[in-house]
Tab-separated table of C-alpha atoms in Angstrom:
chain	number	residue	atom	x	y	z
S	122	UNK	CA	-14.457	12.935	-14.419
S	123	UNK	CA	-13.205	12.038	-10.502
S	124	UNK	CA	-9.707	11.547	-10.861
S	125	UNK	CA	-7.852	13.867	-8.544
S	126	UNK	CA	-4.457	13.004	-8.742
S	127	UNK	CA	-1.998	14.366	-6.128
S	128	UNK	CA	1.917	14.753	-8.227
S	129	UNK	CA	3.125	15.831	-4.725
S	130	UNK	CA	3.271	11.638	-3.073
S	131	UNK	CA	5.110	8.713	-2.385
S	132	UNK	CA	2.517	6.794	-5.099
S	133	UNK	CA	3.052	6.831	-8.471
S	134	UNK	CA	0.609	8.788	-10.521
S	135	UNK	CA	-0.031	4.811	-12.330
S	136	UNK	CA	-0.327	3.805	-9.201
S	137	UNK	CA	-2.989	6.726	-8.192
S	138	UNK	CA	-4.439	6.525	-11.519
S	139	UNK	CA	-5.276	2.782	-11.499
S	140	UNK	CA	-6.684	3.307	-8.007
S	141	UNK	CA	-8.908	5.954	-8.451
S	142	UNK	CA	-10.078	3.940	-11.448
S	143	UNK	CA	-11.093	0.392	-9.384
S	144	UNK	CA	-12.555	2.541	-6.245
S	145	UNK	CA	-14.643	3.986	-9.593
S	146	UNK	CA	-15.883	0.871	-9.844
S	147	UNK	CA	-16.183	0.075	-6.669
S	148	UNK	CA	-17.093	3.395	-5.880
S	149	UNK	CA	-20.555	2.458	-8.839
S	150	UNK	CA	-19.924	6.022	-10.503
S	151	UNK	CA	-18.393	2.997	-12.859
S	152	UNK	CA	-20.562	0.752	-14.280
S	153	UNK	CA	-19.783	-2.036	-15.929
S	154	UNK	CA	-19.828	-1.135	-19.998
S	155	UNK	CA	-18.966	2.416	-19.754
S	156	UNK	CA	-16.455	4.298	-21.254
S	157	UNK	CA	-13.154	5.521	-20.611
S	158	UNK	CA	-11.891	8.347	-21.713
S	159	UNK	CA	-9.254	7.506	-24.620
S	160	UNK	CA	-5.668	7.676	-23.481
S	161	UNK	CA	-4.956	10.317	-24.926
S	162	UNK	CA	-7.970	12.617	-23.854
S	163	UNK	CA	-7.017	11.591	-20.123
S	164	UNK	CA	-3.482	12.350	-20.047
S	165	UNK	CA	-4.193	15.994	-21.461
S	166	UNK	CA	-7.346	16.367	-18.799
S	167	UNK	CA	-5.519	15.212	-16.044
S	168	UNK	CA	-1.920	16.874	-17.661
S	169	UNK	CA	0.000	13.718	-17.177
S	170	UNK	CA	2.120	11.761	-19.689
S	171	UNK	CA	0.420	9.303	-22.682
S	172	UNK	CA	3.026	6.321	-21.738
S	173	UNK	CA	1.288	6.673	-17.800
S	174	UNK	CA	-2.033	6.701	-19.090
S	175	UNK	CA	-1.967	3.684	-21.110
S	176	UNK	CA	1.090	2.166	-18.421
S	177	UNK	CA	-2.913	2.362	-16.198
S	178	UNK	CA	-5.866	0.769	-18.691
S	179	UNK	CA	-2.243	-2.495	-19.649
S	180	UNK	CA	-2.132	-2.489	-15.966
S	181	UNK	CA	-6.647	-2.299	-15.548
S	182	UNK	CA	-6.804	-4.900	-18.707
S	183	UNK	CA	-4.341	-7.688	-17.644
S	184	UNK	CA	-6.115	-7.721	-14.227
S	185	UNK	CA	-9.416	-7.776	-15.829
S	186	UNK	CA	-10.396	-4.467	-14.894
S	187	UNK	CA	-11.287	-2.831	-18.341
S	188	UNK	CA	-11.873	-3.620	-21.835
S	189	UNK	CA	-9.946	-2.488	-24.586
S	190	UNK	CA	-12.105	-2.803	-27.867
S	191	UNK	CA	-11.330	-1.732	-31.190
S	192	UNK	CA	-14.706	0.707	-31.891
S	193	UNK	CA	-15.999	0.814	-28.569
S	194	UNK	CA	-12.970	2.716	-26.773
S	195	UNK	CA	-11.613	1.281	-23.579
S	196	UNK	CA	-14.405	0.530	-21.540
S	197	UNK	CA	-15.342	-0.823	-17.742
S	198	UNK	CA	-15.221	-5.082	-17.961
S	199	UNK	CA	-19.033	-5.824	-18.846
S	200	UNK	CA	-18.275	-9.539	-18.688
S	201	UNK	CA	-18.044	-9.950	-14.853
S	202	UNK	CA	-15.837	-8.660	-13.239
S	203	UNK	CA	-12.356	-10.393	-11.223
S	204	UNK	CA	-12.725	-12.778	-8.585
S	205	UNK	CA	-10.336	-13.031	-5.811
S	206	UNK	CA	-6.897	-14.950	-7.128
S	207	UNK	CA	-3.355	-15.528	-5.799
S	208	UNK	CA	-1.728	-12.776	-6.979
S	209	UNK	CA	-4.624	-10.258	-4.858
S	210	UNK	CA	-5.068	-12.123	-1.619
S	211	UNK	CA	-1.487	-12.230	-1.326
S	212	UNK	CA	-0.884	-8.187	-1.851
S	213	UNK	CA	-3.431	-7.638	0.387
S	214	UNK	CA	-2.228	-9.711	3.705
S	215	UNK	CA	0.850	-8.483	2.582
S	216	UNK	CA	-0.029	-4.283	2.756
S	217	UNK	CA	-2.378	-4.889	5.511
S	218	UNK	CA	0.444	-5.818	7.073
S	219	UNK	CA	2.795	-3.931	7.424
S	220	UNK	CA	-0.299	-1.333	7.323
S	221	UNK	CA	-1.033	-3.729	10.576
S	222	UNK	CA	2.718	-3.122	11.356
S	223	UNK	CA	2.648	0.702	11.956
S	224	UNK	CA	-0.362	1.148	12.842
S	225	UNK	CA	0.580	-1.389	15.895
S	226	UNK	CA	3.708	-0.137	16.751
S	227	UNK	CA	2.485	3.525	16.661
S	228	UNK	CA	-0.106	2.139	19.341
S	229	UNK	CA	-3.280	2.154	16.845
S	230	UNK	CA	-5.297	-0.983	18.764
S	231	UNK	CA	-6.403	-3.965	17.423
S	232	UNK	CA	-9.589	-2.494	18.010
S	233	UNK	CA	-9.203	0.942	15.954
S	234	UNK	CA	-7.129	-0.838	13.208
S	235	UNK	CA	-10.711	-3.299	12.428
S	236	UNK	CA	-12.616	-0.633	12.975
S	237	UNK	CA	-11.105	1.887	10.272
S	238	UNK	CA	-11.110	-0.689	8.003
S	239	UNK	CA	-14.520	-1.336	8.293
S	240	UNK	CA	-15.500	1.635	7.605
S	241	UNK	CA	-12.998	2.197	4.607
S	242	UNK	CA	-14.292	-0.947	3.542
S	243	UNK	CA	-18.208	1.282	3.441
S	244	UNK	CA	-17.426	4.408	2.581
S	245	UNK	CA	-16.164	2.251	-0.315
S	246	UNK	CA	-19.422	1.429	-1.384
S	247	UNK	CA	-21.932	3.133	0.480
S	248	UNK	CA	-21.521	5.638	-2.443
S	249	UNK	CA	-23.589	3.305	-4.737
S	250	UNK	CA	-26.459	5.567	-6.096
S	251	UNK	CA	-24.385	8.811	-4.761
S	252	UNK	CA	-22.460	8.819	-7.366
S	253	UNK	CA	-23.674	8.111	-9.864
S	254	UNK	CA	-23.397	10.897	-13.060
Z	36	UNK	CA	18.617	-10.847	10.312
Z	37	UNK	CA	15.665	-11.315	9.173
Z	38	UNK	CA	15.349	-9.152	5.870
Z	39	UNK	CA	13.546	-11.033	3.246
Z	40	UNK	CA	13.677	-8.609	-0.469
Z	41	UNK	CA	11.650	-9.693	-3.380
Z	42	UNK	CA	13.417	-8.000	-5.905
Z	43	UNK	CA	11.178	-9.210	-8.313
Z	44	UNK	CA	8.086	-7.463	-6.755
Z	45	UNK	CA	6.829	-3.758	-7.472
Z	46	UNK	CA	7.486	-2.703	-4.720
Z	47	UNK	CA	9.908	-0.343	-3.484
Z	48	UNK	CA	13.637	-2.119	-2.113
Z	49	UNK	CA	14.204	1.162	0.213
Z	50	UNK	CA	10.234	0.274	1.165
Z	51	UNK	CA	10.073	-3.471	1.425
Z	52	UNK	CA	12.961	-2.389	4.053
Z	53	UNK	CA	11.248	-0.418	5.983
Z	54	UNK	CA	7.888	-2.316	5.744
Z	55	UNK	CA	9.742	-5.542	7.605
Z	56	UNK	CA	12.351	-3.513	9.753
Z	57	UNK	CA	8.602	-1.468	11.191
Z	58	UNK	CA	7.057	-5.918	11.570
Z	59	UNK	CA	10.577	-6.057	13.546
Z	60	UNK	CA	9.732	-3.946	16.058
Z	61	UNK	CA	6.119	-5.014	16.433
Z	62	UNK	CA	6.853	-8.656	16.144
Z	63	UNK	CA	8.789	-7.338	19.327
Z	64	UNK	CA	11.744	-8.604	17.405
Z	65	UNK	CA	13.839	-5.711	17.765
Z	66	UNK	CA	13.813	-3.969	20.702
Z	67	UNK	CA	14.134	-0.501	21.430
Z	68	UNK	CA	17.723	0.308	21.735
Z	69	UNK	CA	18.967	-3.024	20.069
Z	70	UNK	CA	21.654	-1.769	17.554
Z	71	UNK	CA	20.414	-2.661	13.946
Z	72	UNK	CA	23.376	-2.668	11.835
Z	73	UNK	CA	25.140	-0.017	9.572
Z	74	UNK	CA	24.199	0.765	5.791
Z	75	UNK	CA	27.354	-0.813	4.181
Z	76	UNK	CA	27.444	-4.518	6.552
Z	77	UNK	CA	23.292	-4.608	5.127
Z	78	UNK	CA	23.781	-3.274	2.740
Z	79	UNK	CA	26.504	-6.051	1.762
Z	80	UNK	CA	24.605	-8.412	3.111
Z	81	UNK	CA	21.524	-8.278	1.253
Z	82	UNK	CA	23.629	-7.929	-1.812
Z	83	UNK	CA	21.366	-4.134	-2.103
Z	84	UNK	CA	22.776	-0.364	-3.462
Z	85	UNK	CA	24.064	1.636	0.265
Z	86	UNK	CA	22.119	4.172	-1.121
Z	87	UNK	CA	19.029	2.235	-0.749
Z	88	UNK	CA	19.698	1.058	2.902
Z	89	UNK	CA	20.205	4.646	3.766
Z	90	UNK	CA	17.421	5.980	1.922
Z	91	UNK	CA	15.336	3.131	4.147
Z	92	UNK	CA	17.701	3.952	7.315
Z	93	UNK	CA	16.220	8.197	6.487
Z	94	UNK	CA	12.846	7.978	6.576
Z	95	UNK	CA	13.095	5.527	9.269
Z	96	UNK	CA	15.121	7.758	11.271
Z	97	UNK	CA	12.509	10.599	10.088
Z	98	UNK	CA	9.843	9.382	11.111
Z	99	UNK	CA	11.104	8.752	14.968
Z	100	UNK	CA	11.377	4.160	14.481
Z	101	UNK	CA	15.361	5.119	14.936
Z	102	UNK	CA	18.431	7.501	16.200
Z	103	UNK	CA	21.526	7.037	14.348
Z	104	UNK	CA	24.612	8.191	17.001
Z	105	UNK	CA	26.947	8.276	16.022
Z	106	UNK	CA	28.926	5.981	19.026
Z	107	UNK	CA	26.204	3.165	19.114
Z	108	UNK	CA	25.044	3.808	15.182
Z	109	UNK	CA	22.047	2.782	14.491
Z	110	UNK	CA	19.230	1.320	16.311
Z	111	UNK	CA	15.974	0.633	16.939
Z	112	UNK	CA	14.057	4.786	19.470
Z	113	UNK	CA	13.939	3.939	22.619
Z	114	UNK	CA	12.826	6.936	23.674
Z	115	UNK	CA	9.200	5.832	22.634
Z	116	UNK	CA	7.758	5.202	19.179
Z	117	UNK	CA	5.928	8.114	17.342
Z	118	UNK	CA	1.216	8.337	17.791
Z	119	UNK	CA	-1.268	7.992	15.587
Z	120	UNK	CA	0.111	11.164	13.169
Z	121	UNK	CA	-2.248	12.433	10.990
Z	122	UNK	CA	-0.112	11.956	7.847
Z	123	UNK	CA	-0.056	8.684	9.526
Z	124	UNK	CA	-3.839	8.402	9.228
Z	125	UNK	CA	-3.849	9.706	6.079
Z	126	UNK	CA	-1.733	7.415	4.712
Z	127	UNK	CA	-3.098	4.347	6.302
Z	128	UNK	CA	-6.690	5.849	4.515
Z	129	UNK	CA	-5.109	6.337	1.588
Z	130	UNK	CA	-4.346	2.884	1.582
Z	131	UNK	CA	-7.030	0.712	3.304
Z	132	UNK	CA	-9.308	2.799	0.670
Z	133	UNK	CA	-7.403	1.504	-1.836
Z	134	UNK	CA	-7.706	-1.569	-1.040
Z	135	UNK	CA	-10.802	-2.528	0.986
Z	136	UNK	CA	-12.420	-1.399	-3.210
Z	137	UNK	CA	-10.549	-3.761	-4.903
Z	138	UNK	CA	-11.162	-6.390	-3.084
Z	139	UNK	CA	-15.147	-5.110	-2.975
Z	140	UNK	CA	-14.601	-4.976	-6.200
Z	141	UNK	CA	-12.838	-8.309	-6.590
Z	142	UNK	CA	-16.472	-9.942	-4.281
Z	143	UNK	CA	-14.410	-9.760	-0.837
Z	144	UNK	CA	-17.469	-8.896	1.729
Z	145	UNK	CA	-17.024	-6.654	4.669
Z	146	UNK	CA	-17.044	-9.645	6.452
Z	147	UNK	CA	-14.169	-11.407	5.082
Z	148	UNK	CA	-12.327	-8.158	4.584
Z	149	UNK	CA	-13.005	-7.093	8.044
Z	150	UNK	CA	-11.198	-10.873	9.609
Z	151	UNK	CA	-8.314	-10.540	6.897
Z	152	UNK	CA	-7.654	-7.008	8.533
Z	153	UNK	CA	-8.167	-7.943	12.263
Z	154	UNK	CA	-6.094	-11.466	11.810
Z	155	UNK	CA	-2.929	-9.571	10.282
Z	156	UNK	CA	-2.580	-7.717	13.245
Z	157	UNK	CA	-2.379	-10.235	15.609
Z	158	UNK	CA	-0.064	-11.439	13.428
Z	159	UNK	CA	1.956	-8.996	13.501
Z	160	UNK	CA	1.721	-8.349	17.226
Z	161	UNK	CA	1.757	-12.206	18.642
Z	162	UNK	CA	5.206	-13.236	17.211
Z	163	UNK	CA	6.534	-11.443	20.010
Z	164	UNK	CA	8.384	-13.378	21.957
Z	165	UNK	CA	8.645	-15.805	19.621
Z	166	UNK	CA	10.863	-14.024	17.321
Z	167	UNK	CA	13.372	-12.594	19.181
Z	168	UNK	CA	16.533	-13.135	18.838
């Protein structure tokens, strides 16, 4: 499994898990229809509480990134990923605004901030193919 | 005071307060040396716990955005803002990566993501002058 958690981080574990699964989908490491480990097995592998894994899976299911099947278990959404919703755009704006403000106060230029945003977007998708299991 | 908190948000209150003070500094609404309300008075104004305000002020002091004086109380850093530290760059990369991944999965193009990053950077600083008290 490609998941690495930082137990010292300010970011809650469930949110790190959500982020990394979405990053796995973006990079193509996780393909539509791919199975994910069961709640129990992922919790045990990562050494974290089952409720935490459950919270992450539920959020990802609610957002439409995962499906939970009685037979197949948890799989990556096979019927098309969710689009840019109002709620996502709102979250994106809020978080980018906060990062941009801190970057500006710390003296990072608009060009440097834009450049970093672009290159991270590229990184996130251009591992497609490279990170396949 | 320009602070608006969303008590329903997933983002903890102390983090919202930190973000908004940094955004105030970025926009110029808060100038170096400007006084901030005392912990008690801000807590009462916003209807939030004093420990929460204290946590935000302490984080901002640790990062170098605020100074706490015995006489002057809490003021915006008058001796130059902190620069782009390794820790900030690390946080920026991590959060941008996560946002970029979700944007990509939802079908937002690189151009749209870059455009939004740039325009939010601009917004955050081009209120300078407009939002002065």
